[in-house]
CSV table of C-alpha atoms in Angstrom, one decimal:
chain,number,residue,atom,x,y,z
A,1,LEU,CA,30.1,5.2,14.1
A,2,ASP,CA,32.4,6.2,11.2
A,3,ARG,CA,35.2,4.1,12.7
A,4,VAL,CA,33.0,1.1,13.1
A,5,ARG,CA,31.6,1.5,9.6
A,6,SER,CA,35.1,1.7,8.1
A,7,SER,CA,36.2,-1.4,9.9
A,8,LEU,CA,33.1,-3.5,9.1
A,9,GLY,CA,32.3,-2.0,5.7
A,10,ASP,CA,28.9,-1.0,4.3
A,11,PRO,CA,25.9,-3.4,4.6
A,12,ALA,CA,25.2,-5.6,1.7
A,13,TRP,CA,21.8,-4.0,1.3
A,14,ARG,CA,20.0,-0.9,2.6
A,15,VAL,CA,16.3,-0.3,3.2
A,16,PRO,CA,15.1,3.2,4.0
A,17,MET,CA,13.5,2.7,7.4
A,18,ALA,CA,10.5,4.9,6.6
A,19,ASP,CA,9.7,2.8,3.5
A,20,THR,CA,9.5,-0.5,5.2
A,21,PRO,CA,6.0,-1.8,6.3
A,22,TYR,CA,5.2,-0.8,9.9
A,23,LEU,CA,2.9,-2.9,12.0
A,24,ASP,CA,0.9,-0.5,14.2
A,25,PRO,CA,-1.3,-1.8,17.0
A,26,PHE,CA,-2.5,1.6,18.1
A,27,PRO,CA,-5.9,2.7,16.8
A,28,ALA,CA,-6.1,5.9,14.7
A,29,VAL,CA,-7.6,8.0,17.5
A,30,LEU,CA,-4.5,7.4,19.6
A,31,GLN,CA,-2.0,8.4,16.9
A,32,ALA,CA,-0.3,11.7,17.4
A,33,PRO,CA,-1.4,14.1,14.7
A,34,ASP,CA,1.2,14.6,11.9
A,35,ASP,CA,3.7,12.3,13.6
A,36,GLN,CA,3.9,9.2,11.4
A,37,PRO,CA,7.3,8.8,9.7
A,38,PHE,CA,6.4,5.5,8.0
A,39,THR,CA,4.8,5.5,4.5
A,40,ASP,CA,3.4,1.9,4.6
A,41,VAL,CA,1.5,1.5,7.8
A,42,ILE,CA,-0.4,-1.8,8.5
A,43,GLN,CA,-3.1,-1.4,11.1
A,44,ILE,CA,-3.3,-4.6,13.2
A,45,ARG,CA,-5.4,-5.6,16.1
A,46,PRO,CA,-3.5,-5.3,19.4
A,47,ASP,CA,-3.5,-8.0,22.0
A,48,ALA,CA,-5.7,-6.7,24.8
A,49,GLY,CA,-4.7,-9.7,27.0
A,50,GLU,CA,-5.6,-13.3,27.1
A,51,VAL,CA,-7.0,-15.7,29.7
A,52,ARG,CA,-4.7,-18.7,29.9
A,53,PRO,CA,-5.8,-22.1,31.1
A,54,GLY,CA,-6.1,-22.0,34.9
A,55,ASP,CA,-6.2,-18.2,35.1
A,56,VAL,CA,-8.5,-17.0,37.8
A,57,LEU,CA,-8.8,-13.9,40.0
A,58,PRO,CA,-7.4,-14.4,43.5
A,59,GLU,CA,-10.1,-14.8,46.2
A,60,ARG,CA,-8.9,-11.8,48.1
A,61,VAL,CA,-9.5,-9.7,44.9
A,62,ILE,CA,-13.0,-11.0,44.5
A,63,ALA,CA,-13.7,-10.5,48.2
A,64,LEU,CA,-12.8,-6.7,48.2
A,65,PRO,CA,-15.7,-4.7,49.8
A,66,TYR,CA,-16.6,-1.8,47.5
A,67,GLU,CA,-18.6,-1.6,44.2
A,68,ARG,CA,-15.9,0.2,42.3
A,69,THR,CA,-12.4,-1.0,41.7
A,70,VAL,CA,-9.2,0.8,40.7
A,71,TYR,CA,-6.3,-1.2,39.1
A,72,LEU,CA,-2.9,0.1,40.1
A,73,THR,CA,0.2,-1.0,38.1
A,74,LEU,CA,3.6,0.7,37.3
A,75,GLY,CA,4.7,-1.9,34.8
A,76,THR,CA,7.8,-4.2,34.9
A,77,VAL,CA,10.6,-1.7,35.4
A,78,PHE,CA,9.7,0.9,38.0
A,79,ASN,CA,7.9,-1.5,40.3
A,80,ALA,CA,9.9,-1.6,43.5
A,81,ALA,CA,7.7,-1.2,46.6
A,82,ALA,CA,8.9,2.3,47.2
A,83,GLU,CA,7.7,3.4,43.7
A,84,PHE,CA,4.1,2.8,44.8
A,85,ALA,CA,4.3,5.1,47.9
A,86,ALA,CA,2.5,8.1,46.4
A,87,PRO,CA,-0.2,6.1,44.6
A,88,LEU,CA,-0.9,3.9,47.6
A,89,ASP,CA,-1.2,7.0,49.9
A,90,ALA,CA,-3.5,8.6,47.3
A,91,LEU,CA,-5.9,5.6,47.0
A,92,ARG,CA,-6.0,3.9,50.4
A,93,ASP,CA,-8.7,6.2,51.9
A,94,LEU,CA,-10.9,6.4,48.9
A,95,PRO,CA,-14.2,4.3,49.0
A,96,VAL,CA,-12.9,2.0,46.2
A,97,ASN,CA,-11.2,-1.3,45.9
A,98,VAL,CA,-7.6,-1.1,44.9
A,99,VAL,CA,-5.9,-4.0,43.2
A,100,LEU,CA,-2.1,-3.5,42.9
A,101,THR,CA,0.2,-5.7,40.7
A,102,CYS,CA,3.9,-5.4,41.5
A,103,GLY,CA,5.5,-7.9,39.2
A,104,TYR,CA,7.5,-11.0,40.1
A,105,GLY,CA,10.5,-9.1,41.3
A,106,THR,CA,8.7,-7.6,44.3
A,107,GLU,CA,7.1,-9.5,47.1
A,108,PRO,CA,3.5,-8.6,48.1
A,109,GLU,CA,4.5,-8.7,51.7
A,110,ALA,CA,6.6,-5.5,51.2
A,111,PHE,CA,3.3,-3.6,51.1
A,112,GLU,CA,1.9,-4.8,54.4
A,113,PRO,CA,0.0,-3.8,56.4
A,114,LEU,CA,-2.8,-3.1,53.9
A,115,PRO,CA,-6.3,-1.6,54.6
A,116,PRO,CA,-9.2,-4.0,53.8
A,117,ASN,CA,-10.0,-2.3,50.5
A,118,MET,CA,-6.6,-3.2,49.0
A,119,ALA,CA,-5.1,-6.3,47.5
A,120,VAL,CA,-1.5,-6.8,46.2
A,121,GLU,CA,-0.6,-9.5,43.7
A,122,GLN,CA,2.5,-10.1,41.7
A,123,TYR,CA,0.3,-10.9,38.6
A,124,VAL,CA,-3.4,-10.7,37.8
A,125,PRO,CA,-4.7,-11.5,34.3
A,126,GLN,CA,-5.8,-8.1,32.9
A,127,THR,CA,-8.6,-9.6,30.9
A,128,LEU,CA,-10.2,-10.9,34.0
A,129,LEU,CA,-9.6,-7.9,36.2
A,130,LEU,CA,-10.4,-5.0,33.9
A,131,PRO,CA,-14.1,-5.7,33.3
A,132,ARG,CA,-14.4,-5.2,37.1
A,133,CYS,CA,-12.6,-1.9,37.1
A,134,SER,CA,-13.9,1.7,37.0
A,135,ALA,CA,-10.4,3.3,36.6
A,136,VAL,CA,-6.8,2.4,36.0
A,137,VAL,CA,-3.8,4.2,37.6
A,138,CYS,CA,-0.7,3.2,35.7
A,139,HIS,CA,2.6,4.1,34.0
A,140,ALA,CA,1.0,4.5,30.6
A,141,GLY,CA,2.6,1.4,29.1
A,142,ALA,CA,1.2,0.4,25.8
A,143,GLY,CA,-0.2,-3.0,27.0
A,144,THR,CA,-2.0,-1.4,30.0
A,145,ILE,CA,-3.4,1.4,27.9
A,146,ILE,CA,-4.7,-1.0,25.2
A,147,GLY,CA,-6.2,-3.3,27.8
A,148,ALA,CA,-8.0,-0.5,29.7
A,149,LEU,CA,-9.4,1.0,26.5
A,150,ALA,CA,-10.5,-2.4,25.2
A,151,HIS,CA,-12.8,-2.5,28.3
A,152,GLY,CA,-13.7,1.2,28.2
A,153,VAL,CA,-11.9,2.0,31.4
A,154,PRO,CA,-10.5,5.6,31.9
A,155,LEU,CA,-7.0,6.1,33.1
A,156,VAL,CA,-4.7,8.2,35.3
A,157,CYS,CA,-1.3,8.1,33.6
A,158,LEU,CA,1.9,8.5,35.5
A,159,PRO,CA,4.5,8.2,32.7
A,160,ARG,CA,8.1,7.4,33.7
A,161,ALA,CA,10.1,6.7,30.5
A,162,ALA,CA,10.3,5.7,26.9
A,163,ASP,CA,7.0,5.7,24.9
A,164,GLN,CA,5.0,6.2,28.1
A,165,PHE,CA,5.0,10.0,27.8
A,166,GLY,CA,3.6,9.9,24.2
A,167,ASN,CA,1.0,7.3,25.2
A,168,ALA,CA,-0.1,9.4,28.1
A,169,LEU,CA,-0.3,12.6,26.0
A,170,GLN,CA,-2.7,10.9,23.6
A,171,ILE,CA,-4.9,9.6,26.4
A,172,SER,CA,-5.3,13.1,27.7
A,173,ARG,CA,-5.8,14.5,24.2
A,174,ILE,CA,-8.8,12.3,23.6
A,175,GLY,CA,-10.2,12.8,27.0
A,176,ALA,CA,-9.9,9.2,28.2
A,177,GLY,CA,-7.9,10.1,31.2
A,178,ILE,CA,-5.6,12.5,33.1
A,179,THR,CA,-1.8,12.6,32.8
A,180,LEU,CA,0.5,13.6,35.7
A,181,LEU,CA,4.1,14.2,34.7
A,182,PRO,CA,6.8,13.2,37.2
A,183,GLU,CA,7.2,16.6,38.7
A,184,GLN,CA,3.4,16.8,39.1
A,185,VAL,CA,3.0,13.5,41.0
A,186,SER,CA,2.0,13.5,44.6
A,187,ALA,CA,-0.5,11.6,46.7
A,188,GLU,CA,-2.8,14.7,46.5
A,189,THR,CA,-2.7,15.0,42.7
A,190,ILE,CA,-3.1,11.3,42.1
A,191,ARG,CA,-6.1,11.3,44.5
A,192,ASP,CA,-7.7,14.3,42.8
A,193,ALA,CA,-7.1,12.8,39.3
A,194,THR,CA,-8.5,9.4,40.3
A,195,ARG,CA,-11.6,11.1,41.8
A,196,SER,CA,-12.1,13.0,38.5
A,197,VAL,CA,-12.0,10.0,36.2
A,198,LEU,CA,-14.2,8.0,38.6
A,199,ASP,CA,-16.9,10.7,39.0
A,200,ASP,CA,-16.8,12.6,35.7
A,201,ASP,CA,-18.6,10.4,33.2
A,202,SER,CA,-16.9,12.1,30.2
A,203,TYR,CA,-13.7,10.2,30.8
A,204,ALA,CA,-15.4,6.8,30.7
A,205,ALA,CA,-17.4,7.9,27.7
A,206,ALA,CA,-14.2,8.8,25.8
A,207,ALA,CA,-12.5,5.5,26.8
A,208,ALA,CA,-15.6,3.6,25.6
A,209,SER,CA,-15.6,5.5,22.3
A,210,VAL,CA,-12.1,4.1,21.5
A,211,LYS,CA,-13.5,0.6,22.3
A,212,THR,CA,-16.2,1.0,19.7
A,213,GLU,CA,-14.1,2.9,17.1
A,214,PRO,CA,-14.4,0.8,13.8
A,215,ARG,CA,-10.7,1.0,13.0
A,216,ALA,CA,-9.5,0.3,16.5
A,217,LYS,CA,-10.4,-3.4,16.7
A,218,LEU,CA,-9.1,-3.5,20.3
A,219,ALA,CA,-10.0,-7.1,20.9
A,220,GLY,CA,-9.7,-10.5,19.1
A,221,ASN,CA,-7.1,-11.9,16.7
A,222,ASN,CA,-6.2,-11.0,13.2
A,223,ASP,CA,-7.8,-13.3,10.6
A,224,GLY,CA,-6.0,-15.3,8.0
A,225,ALA,CA,-6.6,-12.7,5.3
A,226,GLY,CA,-5.1,-10.0,7.4
A,227,THR,CA,-2.0,-12.2,8.1
A,228,LEU,CA,-1.6,-12.9,4.4
A,229,GLU,CA,-1.8,-9.2,3.6
A,230,VAL,CA,1.0,-8.4,6.1
A,231,TYR,CA,3.2,-11.1,4.6
A,232,GLU,CA,2.6,-9.9,1.0
A,233,ARG,CA,3.5,-6.3,1.9
A,234,PHE,CA,6.6,-7.2,3.7
A,235,ASP,CA,7.6,-9.5,0.8
A,236,ARG,CA,7.1,-6.6,-1.7
A,237,ALA,CA,9.3,-4.4,0.5
A,238,TRP,CA,12.1,-7.0,0.6
A,239,ARG,CA,11.9,-7.7,-3.1
A,240,ARG,CA,12.5,-4.0,-3.8
A,241,VAL,CA,16.0,-4.5,-2.4
A,242,GLY,CA,16.6,-7.9,-4.1
A,243,LEU,CA,15.5,-10.1,-1.2
A,244,ALA,CA,12.4,-12.2,-0.6
A,245,LEU,CA,10.7,-13.9,2.3
A,246,ASP,CA,10.4,-17.3,0.6
C-alpha cells in the first residue's frame, strides 16, 4: 500500500469513514450490541421485496399438498445443486411443503426426482411466497432475513460467508430462529432445527415482534421527507471537507 500511495500521491480530500452518514436498513433489534462504528446512522426502511408486473407463483408451488410450507434458499453464490444435499435430505420426509429456489445458474432438473411435497424453481418472488411460509431455511443473507421477518416467519440459518454469520447470530440472539454453523450442518441437525422453529411458537412470536417493532419499518418505501433528510445529512458531511452534492 505504501508503494502504491507513493506513486499515486495522497487523495485530494479525506473523510474519516466513521464520520460519514451511514444508511442502515437493519432495525435496531437486529443490531449487534456495542458494534456500531459509525457516528451518523440513518435508519431507513429496507426493501422487503416487490411484486413486479406479471409476477405469479408457479402452479406447482400452489398445488403442493401440505398446510405448512418451508422456503429453502442458499442465495446467489453457494447454490449449486450439490450444496442443497443436506437441506433436501433433512426436509424431504417432513410433513411440509418445500419450495427451493436455486438461482438462474442452476437448472431445476438437477434436483430430480423430487417427492410430491417439493418444488424447485430458479426464482420465486419472495413477497408472494413468504406469506404462505411457516419457516425459512436459508444462508442468512440480508435480503432473505429481512423478507422473512417482514412477514413474521422464523428462520433456520446456515451461514456460509461474509455478513451471513453476523446476521445469523442476531437472529438467534433475538429468538427468531436457530443458527447452524458450517461444522454443525447435517441432515439431522437441519431437520431438528426446522422442526423446532415450526413447532415451538416462541420462534414465530419473536419474528413477529420484529415485524411490529416501531423503528423497524420492515415494509414500504421511504417517504419524500425521509429522502430529503438523507440528502441533507450527506450534503453536510461533504461540505465539511469542502465538497457539496449540488
